[in-house]
C-alpha cells in the first residue's frame, strides 16, 4: 500500500482543489523540526502557482540555529518562508503582514482569503486560532483532529480556511524515517513506538545538545555507561516504568521518551539539516 487512509486523503486533496479558486494566498505549514519531510511534495502540483507562504511552525521546539539555516536555504530556492510558533512567543503581526503582502490584488472591499494546508498535526488549526485571537478551531496533540473544512472570519477583512492534514504517500514518508512518527505527524498504529524511541535516544545521544537534554531529564547516569541499545532500559529505570517482577516496561518507557521529545522536554532539536550548498555547475 502506498497511501494512508486513501479515502480521507483523496477528500482533503479535493477540498484543496475545490477551494483554491476562491483563496488569494495559501499558507503551507511544516514542522520546523522536520522542514523537509513534514511537507508533502505533492502539494506543489495541487496549488498550481497560487501565492504561497511556507511557515515552519513549532519553531519553539526546533533548534533556532537550524531554523535560520532552513529559512535561508528555502529562501535561496525562491520560496517565501518564515518561522513561527502558533502556541508560543511573538504574536502573528509579521505573519499577517506577509499574508497581506503576498495576497496579491483583490477587488476593493473584498476580504483576503487564506487557505491553510499541511501535513497532519503541524499546527494548522492552532495557527488559525492564534491569528483569530480566540479558540475558533479544534486542536489536539494527535494527527487527524480537523475532519472537514471550516472558514473563520477575522476582522478586518481576513477570512481563513482550515482543512484536515494531507500525508505524503507512504513511500515518501518512509524517507523521513522515524522523524515523522517522532513529531507525531503520522497516525499512531502505523509505527512501532519502541523503535521510534530507540531511534530518538540514539539520535540525541550522538550529539552534545541531545546528550545535555537526556541528562537533564533522565539523570547524568543515563549516558555514563549506557551502550546505545540499553538507553531505553535506563530511561525506564529513571522514569520508574516497571513491569511486574521488577523488569523494565519498555512500552511505557518508549511512550515516555516520545512524549518528552514532542513536548520539548529533551531540548530544542531539528531532526534534519538543509542539504549542503550544491557546487555551481561547470
Ligand atoms: N509547542 C508548540 N506546539 C504547537 C504549536 N502549534 C501547534 N502546537 C500543538 O500541536 C498540536 C497540533 O495542533 P493542531 O493545531 O491541532 O494541528 P493541525 O495541523 O490542525 O492538526 P490536524 O487537524 O490533526 O491535521 C496541538 O497539541 C497544539 O497545541 C507550536 O507552534 N508550538
Ligand atoms: Mg486541525
mmCIF file of C-alpha atoms and ligand atoms in Angstrom:
data_model
loop_
_atom_site.group_PDB
_atom_site.id
_atom_site.type_symbol
_atom_site.label_atom_id
_atom_site.label_comp_id
_atom_site.label_asym_id
_atom_site.label_seq_id
_atom_site.Cartn_x
_atom_site.Cartn_y
_atom_site.Cartn_z
ATOM 1 C CA UNK A 1 0.000 0.000 0.000
ATOM 2 C CA UNK A 2 1.401 3.372 -0.960
ATOM 3 C CA UNK A 3 -1.221 5.687 0.558
ATOM 4 C CA UNK A 4 -2.572 6.276 4.080
ATOM 5 C CA UNK A 5 -6.299 6.426 4.568
ATOM 6 C CA UNK A 6 -6.881 6.772 0.823
ATOM 7 C CA UNK A 7 -10.482 7.999 1.307
ATOM 8 C CA UNK A 8 -9.640 10.837 3.708
ATOM 9 C CA UNK A 9 -6.539 11.917 1.787
ATOM 10 C CA UNK A 10 -8.394 11.985 -1.548
ATOM 11 C CA UNK A 11 -11.197 14.028 0.058
ATOM 12 C CA UNK A 12 -8.744 16.536 1.543
ATOM 13 C CA UNK A 13 -6.953 16.935 -1.787
ATOM 14 C CA UNK A 14 -10.333 17.514 -3.403
ATOM 15 C CA UNK A 15 -11.177 20.173 -0.778
ATOM 16 C CA UNK A 16 -7.893 21.926 -1.563
ATOM 17 C CA UNK A 17 -8.558 21.821 -5.317
ATOM 18 C CA UNK A 18 -12.168 22.966 -4.993
ATOM 19 C CA UNK A 19 -11.378 25.928 -2.747
ATOM 20 C CA UNK A 20 -8.231 27.091 -4.485
ATOM 21 C CA UNK A 21 -10.144 29.354 -6.857
ATOM 22 C CA UNK A 22 -11.663 31.413 -4.030
ATOM 23 C CA UNK A 23 -8.490 31.966 -1.987
ATOM 24 C CA UNK A 24 -5.833 34.629 -2.519
ATOM 25 C CA UNK A 25 -2.935 33.004 -0.732
ATOM 26 C CA UNK A 26 -2.040 29.615 0.683
ATOM 27 C CA UNK A 27 -0.178 29.107 3.934
ATOM 28 C CA UNK A 28 1.669 25.807 3.838
ATOM 29 C CA UNK A 29 2.589 24.719 7.320
ATOM 30 C CA UNK A 30 5.522 22.443 8.055
ATOM 31 C CA UNK A 31 7.054 21.280 11.320
ATOM 32 C CA UNK A 32 10.252 23.261 11.986
ATOM 33 C CA UNK A 33 11.835 20.081 13.420
ATOM 34 C CA UNK A 34 11.412 18.366 10.038
ATOM 35 C CA UNK A 35 11.325 21.130 7.431
ATOM 36 C CA UNK A 36 11.756 18.760 4.515
ATOM 37 C CA UNK A 37 9.908 15.569 5.275
ATOM 38 C CA UNK A 38 6.943 17.226 7.024
ATOM 39 C CA UNK A 39 5.997 18.770 3.662
ATOM 40 C CA UNK A 40 4.077 16.852 1.049
ATOM 41 C CA UNK A 41 5.841 17.381 -2.295
ATOM 42 C CA UNK A 42 2.521 16.582 -3.987
ATOM 43 C CA UNK A 43 1.092 19.918 -2.804
ATOM 44 C CA UNK A 44 3.251 21.786 -5.282
ATOM 45 C CA UNK A 45 1.268 20.499 -8.258
ATOM 46 C CA UNK A 46 -2.029 20.819 -6.408
ATOM 47 C CA UNK A 47 -1.528 24.504 -5.592
ATOM 48 C CA UNK A 48 -0.909 25.470 -9.212
ATOM 49 C CA UNK A 49 1.208 28.558 -8.707
ATOM 50 C CA UNK A 50 -1.118 30.168 -6.130
ATOM 51 C CA UNK A 51 0.851 32.655 -3.958
ATOM 52 C CA UNK A 52 2.168 30.574 -1.127
ATOM 53 C CA UNK A 53 3.846 31.279 2.194
ATOM 54 C CA UNK A 54 5.672 28.354 3.783
ATOM 55 C CA UNK A 55 5.611 28.549 7.578
ATOM 56 C CA UNK A 56 7.974 26.451 9.692
ATOM 57 C CA UNK A 57 5.729 26.115 12.727
ATOM 58 C CA UNK A 58 6.589 24.841 16.214
ATOM 59 C CA UNK A 59 9.819 26.829 15.916
ATOM 60 C CA UNK A 60 9.799 26.985 19.728
ATOM 61 C CA UNK A 61 10.593 23.243 19.709
ATOM 62 C CA UNK A 62 13.272 23.377 16.988
ATOM 63 C CA UNK A 63 16.959 24.318 17.175
ATOM 64 C CA UNK A 64 16.938 28.093 16.434
ATOM 65 C CA UNK A 65 20.246 27.955 14.538
ATOM 66 C CA UNK A 66 18.958 25.196 12.304
ATOM 67 C CA UNK A 67 15.702 27.088 11.742
ATOM 68 C CA UNK A 68 17.695 30.085 10.496
ATOM 69 C CA UNK A 69 19.649 27.811 8.162
ATOM 70 C CA UNK A 70 16.458 26.274 6.794
ATOM 71 C CA UNK A 71 14.820 29.666 6.250
ATOM 72 C CA UNK A 72 17.925 30.874 4.359
ATOM 73 C CA UNK A 73 18.130 27.714 2.301
ATOM 74 C CA UNK A 74 14.463 27.727 1.301
ATOM 75 C CA UNK A 75 14.558 31.481 0.614
ATOM 76 C CA UNK A 76 17.568 30.979 -1.653
ATOM 77 C CA UNK A 77 15.486 28.471 -3.596
ATOM 78 C CA UNK A 78 12.872 31.143 -4.260
ATOM 79 C CA UNK A 79 10.353 30.227 -1.583
ATOM 80 C CA UNK A 80 8.592 32.682 0.682
ATOM 81 C CA UNK A 81 9.194 31.265 4.096
ATOM 82 C CA UNK A 82 9.151 32.234 7.752
ATOM 83 C CA UNK A 83 9.424 30.534 11.119
ATOM 84 C CA UNK A 84 6.571 30.767 13.607
ATOM 85 C CA UNK A 85 5.184 29.318 16.812
ATOM 86 C CA UNK A 86 1.426 29.164 16.870
ATOM 87 C CA UNK A 87 1.241 28.492 20.592
ATOM 88 C CA UNK A 88 4.234 30.407 21.961
ATOM 89 C CA UNK A 89 6.332 33.522 21.668
ATOM 90 C CA UNK A 90 5.899 36.526 19.419
ATOM 91 C CA UNK A 91 2.491 37.392 18.034
ATOM 92 C CA UNK A 92 1.298 36.987 14.473
ATOM 93 C CA UNK A 93 1.923 40.518 13.164
ATOM 94 C CA UNK A 94 4.786 39.502 10.848
ATOM 95 C CA UNK A 95 2.755 36.575 9.545
ATOM 96 C CA UNK A 96 -0.249 38.821 8.939
ATOM 97 C CA UNK A 97 1.974 41.360 7.167
ATOM 98 C CA UNK A 98 3.303 38.629 4.876
ATOM 99 C CA UNK A 99 -0.203 37.399 4.094
ATOM 100 C CA UNK A 100 -1.359 40.858 3.068
ATOM 101 C CA UNK A 101 1.840 41.385 1.081
ATOM 102 C CA UNK A 102 1.661 38.058 -0.761
ATOM 103 C CA UNK A 103 -2.119 38.012 -1.171
ATOM 104 C CA UNK A 104 -1.925 39.867 -4.453
ATOM 105 C CA UNK A 105 -4.517 42.181 -5.948
ATOM 106 C CA UNK A 106 -8.083 41.885 -4.740
ATOM 107 C CA UNK A 107 -11.331 43.548 -5.624
ATOM 108 C CA UNK A 108 -11.796 46.593 -3.388
ATOM 109 C CA UNK A 109 -13.862 45.766 -0.360
ATOM 110 C CA UNK A 110 -13.306 42.033 -0.648
ATOM 111 C CA UNK A 111 -11.645 40.126 2.173
ATOM 112 C CA UNK A 112 -8.256 38.487 1.910
ATOM 113 C CA UNK A 113 -8.898 34.754 1.824
ATOM 114 C CA UNK A 114 -6.236 32.423 3.139
ATOM 115 C CA UNK A 115 -6.173 28.628 2.915
ATOM 116 C CA UNK A 116 -4.070 26.754 5.446
ATOM 117 C CA UNK A 117 -2.667 23.424 4.270
ATOM 118 C CA UNK A 118 -0.053 20.987 5.518
ATOM 119 C CA UNK A 119 0.544 17.554 6.926
ATOM 120 C CA UNK A 120 -1.469 16.469 9.985
ATOM 121 C CA UNK A 121 -0.694 17.815 13.451
ATOM 122 C CA UNK A 122 1.708 20.566 12.301
ATOM 123 C CA UNK A 123 -0.470 23.222 13.953
ATOM 124 C CA UNK A 124 -2.797 24.448 11.194
ATOM 125 C CA UNK A 125 -5.791 24.943 13.477
ATOM 126 C CA UNK A 126 -3.585 26.406 16.222
ATOM 127 C CA UNK A 127 -2.217 28.959 13.745
ATOM 128 C CA UNK A 128 -5.749 29.974 12.789
ATOM 129 C CA UNK A 129 -6.670 30.366 16.424
ATOM 130 C CA UNK A 130 -3.548 32.461 17.018
ATOM 131 C CA UNK A 131 -4.449 34.731 14.120
ATOM 132 C CA UNK A 132 -8.049 34.918 15.290
ATOM 133 C CA UNK A 133 -7.029 35.607 18.878
ATOM 134 C CA UNK A 134 -9.585 33.072 20.041
ATOM 135 C CA UNK A 135 -10.177 29.320 20.015
ATOM 136 C CA UNK A 136 -12.294 29.016 16.871
ATOM 137 C CA UNK A 137 -10.931 25.725 15.543
ATOM 138 C CA UNK A 138 -10.479 22.472 17.468
ATOM 139 C CA UNK A 139 -6.856 21.454 18.071
ATOM 140 C CA UNK A 140 -5.290 18.351 19.633
ATOM 141 C CA UNK A 141 -1.969 16.648 20.199
ATOM 142 C CA UNK A 142 -2.574 13.927 17.613
ATOM 143 C CA UNK A 143 -2.981 13.870 13.822
ATOM 144 C CA UNK A 144 -6.458 13.907 12.304
ATOM 145 C CA UNK A 145 -8.230 16.372 14.627
ATOM 146 C CA UNK A 146 -9.684 18.539 11.846
ATOM 147 C CA UNK A 147 -12.093 16.465 9.779
ATOM 148 C CA UNK A 148 -13.678 18.899 7.323
ATOM 149 C CA UNK A 149 -13.323 22.454 6.065
ATOM 150 C CA UNK A 150 -14.061 25.443 8.278
ATOM 151 C CA UNK A 151 -13.987 29.120 7.328
ATOM 152 C CA UNK A 152 -13.060 31.510 10.111
ATOM 153 C CA UNK A 153 -13.689 35.216 9.617
ATOM 154 C CA UNK A 154 -11.289 37.650 11.212
ATOM 155 C CA UNK A 155 -11.851 41.342 11.394
ATOM 156 C CA UNK A 156 -10.792 43.289 9.487
ATOM 157 C CA UNK A 157 -11.306 41.735 6.082
ATOM 158 C CA UNK A 158 -9.499 38.464 6.558
ATOM 159 C CA UNK A 159 -11.000 35.016 6.107
ATOM 160 C CA UNK A 160 -9.141 31.800 6.835
ATOM 161 C CA UNK A 161 -9.921 28.296 5.687
ATOM 162 C CA UNK A 162 -8.915 25.423 7.977
ATOM 163 C CA UNK A 163 -8.557 21.992 6.391
ATOM 164 C CA UNK A 164 -7.598 18.497 7.527
ATOM 165 C CA UNK A 165 -3.973 17.452 7.041
ATOM 166 C CA UNK A 166 -2.621 15.677 3.980
ATOM 167 C CA UNK A 167 0.022 12.990 4.302
ATOM 168 C CA UNK A 168 2.640 12.424 1.640
ATOM 169 C CA UNK A 169 2.459 8.974 0.058
ATOM 170 C CA UNK A 170 3.718 6.340 2.425
ATOM 171 C CA UNK A 171 6.761 5.590 0.309
ATOM 172 C CA UNK A 172 7.901 9.234 0.601
ATOM 173 C CA UNK A 173 7.053 9.350 4.304
ATOM 174 C CA UNK A 174 9.356 6.396 4.792
ATOM 175 C CA UNK A 175 12.206 8.542 3.558
ATOM 176 C CA UNK A 176 11.519 10.791 6.561
ATOM 177 C CA UNK A 177 12.266 7.684 8.578
ATOM 178 C CA UNK A 178 11.265 7.748 12.190
ATOM 179 C CA UNK A 179 11.144 11.556 12.250
ATOM 180 C CA UNK A 180 7.532 11.808 11.107
ATOM 181 C CA UNK A 181 6.489 9.411 13.846
ATOM 182 C CA UNK A 182 8.679 11.184 16.429
ATOM 183 C CA UNK A 183 6.979 14.548 15.885
ATOM 184 C CA UNK A 184 3.500 12.992 15.688
ATOM 185 C CA UNK A 185 2.595 13.579 12.036
ATOM 186 C CA UNK A 186 1.835 10.003 11.033
ATOM 187 C CA UNK A 187 -1.010 8.244 12.840
ATOM 188 C CA UNK A 188 -0.455 6.029 15.837
ATOM 189 C CA UNK A 189 -0.680 2.381 14.931
ATOM 190 C CA UNK A 190 1.346 2.875 11.754
ATOM 191 C CA UNK A 191 4.710 2.732 13.533
ATOM 192 C CA UNK A 192 6.395 0.880 16.364
ATOM 193 C CA UNK A 193 6.810 3.340 19.284
ATOM 194 C CA UNK A 194 9.641 1.231 20.726
ATOM 195 C CA UNK A 195 11.668 1.534 17.526
ATOM 196 C CA UNK A 196 10.937 5.272 17.314
ATOM 197 C CA UNK A 197 12.030 5.790 20.929
ATOM 198 C CA UNK A 198 15.274 3.863 20.426
ATOM 199 C CA UNK A 199 15.977 5.829 17.241
ATOM 200 C CA UNK A 200 15.318 9.121 19.062
ATOM 201 C CA UNK A 201 17.530 8.158 22.007
ATOM 202 C CA UNK A 202 20.388 7.212 19.712
ATOM 203 C CA UNK A 203 19.945 10.370 17.663
ATOM 204 C CA UNK A 204 20.034 12.514 20.822
ATOM 205 C CA UNK A 205 22.900 10.589 22.428
ATOM 206 C CA UNK A 206 25.034 11.154 19.339
ATOM 207 C CA UNK A 207 25.119 14.975 19.659
ATOM 208 C CA UNK A 208 26.117 17.271 22.524
ATOM 209 C CA UNK A 209 22.819 19.196 22.765
ATOM 210 C CA UNK A 210 20.928 15.916 22.737
ATOM 211 C CA UNK A 211 23.105 14.431 25.471
ATOM 212 C CA UNK A 212 22.523 17.535 27.550
ATOM 213 C CA UNK A 213 18.749 17.171 27.185
ATOM 214 C CA UNK A 214 18.832 13.479 28.044
ATOM 215 C CA UNK A 215 20.917 14.013 31.173
ATOM 216 C CA UNK A 216 18.832 16.965 32.337
ATOM 217 C CA UNK A 217 15.644 14.911 32.051
ATOM 218 C CA UNK A 218 16.675 11.378 32.960
ATOM 219 C CA UNK A 219 19.782 11.927 35.090
ATOM 220 C CA UNK A 220 23.512 12.088 34.379
ATOM 221 C CA UNK A 221 23.999 8.382 34.860
ATOM 222 C CA UNK A 222 21.990 7.794 31.715
ATOM 223 C CA UNK A 223 24.965 8.310 29.462
ATOM 224 C CA UNK A 224 27.747 7.355 31.814
ATOM 225 C CA UNK A 225 27.938 3.748 30.809
ATOM 226 C CA UNK A 226 24.975 3.122 28.580
ATOM 227 C CA UNK A 227 25.508 1.417 25.280
ATOM 228 C CA UNK A 228 23.031 2.768 22.709
ATOM 229 C CA UNK A 229 20.780 -0.264 22.840
ATOM 230 C CA UNK A 230 20.410 -0.054 26.623
ATOM 231 C CA UNK A 231 19.340 3.604 26.675
ATOM 232 C CA UNK A 232 15.656 2.723 26.701
ATOM 233 C CA UNK A 233 16.174 0.461 29.736
ATOM 234 C CA UNK A 234 17.970 3.311 31.500
ATOM 235 C CA UNK A 235 15.109 5.709 30.787
ATOM 236 C CA UNK A 236 12.643 3.134 32.040
ATOM 237 C CA UNK A 237 14.569 2.914 35.298
ATOM 238 C CA UNK A 238 14.848 6.698 35.627
ATOM 239 C CA UNK A 239 11.129 7.133 34.950
ATOM 240 C CA UNK A 240 10.072 4.228 37.167
ATOM 241 C CA UNK A 241 8.473 2.327 34.279
ATOM 242 C CA UNK A 242 8.485 -1.087 35.904
ATOM 243 C CA UNK A 243 6.545 -4.178 34.942
ATOM 244 C CA UNK A 244 5.547 -6.850 37.473
ATOM 245 C CA UNK A 245 8.650 -8.669 38.679
ATOM 246 C CA UNK A 246 10.744 -5.502 38.566
ATOM 247 C CA UNK A 247 11.515 -5.718 34.861
ATOM 248 C CA UNK A 248 11.580 -2.537 32.809
ATOM 249 C CA UNK A 249 8.333 -1.866 30.982
ATOM 250 C CA UNK A 250 9.831 -0.967 27.601
ATOM 251 C CA UNK A 251 6.497 0.093 26.144
ATOM 252 C CA UNK A 252 5.869 2.681 28.836
ATOM 253 C CA UNK A 253 9.479 3.834 28.675
ATOM 254 C CA UNK A 254 9.180 4.270 24.906
ATOM 255 C CA UNK A 255 5.954 6.249 25.254
ATOM 256 C CA UNK A 256 7.653 8.480 27.853
ATOM 257 C CA UNK A 257 10.607 9.205 25.537
ATOM 258 C CA UNK A 258 8.375 10.074 22.583
ATOM 259 C CA UNK A 259 6.161 12.301 24.739
ATOM 260 C CA UNK A 260 9.140 14.039 26.365
ATOM 261 C CA UNK A 261 10.598 14.737 22.920
ATOM 262 C CA UNK A 262 7.305 16.027 21.496
ATOM 263 C CA UNK A 263 6.777 18.305 24.472
ATOM 264 C CA UNK A 264 10.282 19.753 24.134
ATOM 265 C CA UNK A 265 11.480 18.436 27.499
ATOM 266 C CA UNK A 266 14.601 16.953 25.886
ATOM 267 C CA UNK A 267 15.595 20.303 24.394
ATOM 268 C CA UNK A 268 15.097 22.047 21.064
ATOM 269 C CA UNK A 269 16.130 19.762 18.230
ATOM 270 C CA UNK A 270 15.807 19.780 14.449
ATOM 271 C CA UNK A 271 15.875 16.278 13.062
ATOM 272 C CA UNK A 272 17.085 17.074 9.545
ATOM 273 C CA UNK A 273 19.581 19.538 8.064
ATOM 274 C CA UNK A 274 19.277 21.522 4.862
ATOM 275 C CA UNK A 275 21.322 19.969 2.070
ATOM 276 C CA UNK A 276 24.817 21.410 1.799
ATOM 277 C CA UNK A 277 25.202 24.129 -0.817
ATOM 278 C CA UNK A 278 25.380 22.448 -4.197
ATOM 279 C CA UNK A 279 28.502 23.360 -6.167
ATOM 280 C CA UNK A 280 27.858 25.575 -9.141
ATOM 281 C CA UNK A 281 27.650 23.673 -12.417
ATOM 282 C CA UNK A 282 30.659 23.739 -14.715
HETATM 283 N N1 LIG B 1 4.996 23.792 21.050
HETATM 284 C C1 LIG B 1 4.128 24.062 20.073
HETATM 285 N N2 LIG B 1 3.018 23.313 19.948
HETATM 286 C C2 LIG B 1 2.169 23.625 18.938
HETATM 287 C C3 LIG B 1 2.410 24.683 18.032
HETATM 288 N N3 LIG B 1 1.388 24.727 17.139
HETATM 289 C C4 LIG B 1 0.552 23.729 17.483
HETATM 290 N N4 LIG B 1 1.008 23.064 18.559
HETATM 291 C C5 LIG B 1 0.396 21.879 19.206
HETATM 292 O O1 LIG B 1 0.404 20.845 18.225
HETATM 293 C C6 LIG B 1 -0.777 20.047 18.316
HETATM 294 C C7 LIG B 1 -1.473 20.011 16.972
HETATM 295 O O2 LIG B 1 -2.035 21.257 16.699
HETATM 296 P P1 LIG B 1 -3.290 21.424 15.723
HETATM 297 O O3 LIG B 1 -3.480 22.897 15.543
HETATM 298 O O4 LIG B 1 -4.452 20.614 16.157
HETATM 299 O O5 LIG B 1 -2.678 20.811 14.374
HETATM 300 P P2 LIG B 1 -3.394 20.601 12.960
HETATM 301 O O6 LIG B 1 -2.338 20.808 11.932
HETATM 302 O O7 LIG B 1 -4.609 21.432 12.849
HETATM 303 O O8 LIG B 1 -3.747 19.054 13.046
HETATM 304 P P3 LIG B 1 -4.861 18.192 12.210
HETATM 305 O O9 LIG B 1 -6.129 18.971 12.197
HETATM 306 O O10 LIG B 1 -4.956 16.961 13.043
HETATM 307 O O11 LIG B 1 -4.272 17.954 10.878
HETATM 308 C C8 LIG B 1 -1.612 20.667 19.441
HETATM 309 O O12 LIG B 1 -1.334 19.941 20.624
HETATM 310 C C9 LIG B 1 -1.073 22.089 19.544
HETATM 311 O O13 LIG B 1 -1.208 22.635 20.838
HETATM 312 C C10 LIG B 1 3.606 25.466 18.208
HETATM 313 O O14 LIG B 1 3.931 26.409 17.460
HETATM 314 N N5 LIG B 1 4.427 25.097 19.241
HETATM 315 MG MG1 LIG B 2 -6.548 20.913 12.547
#
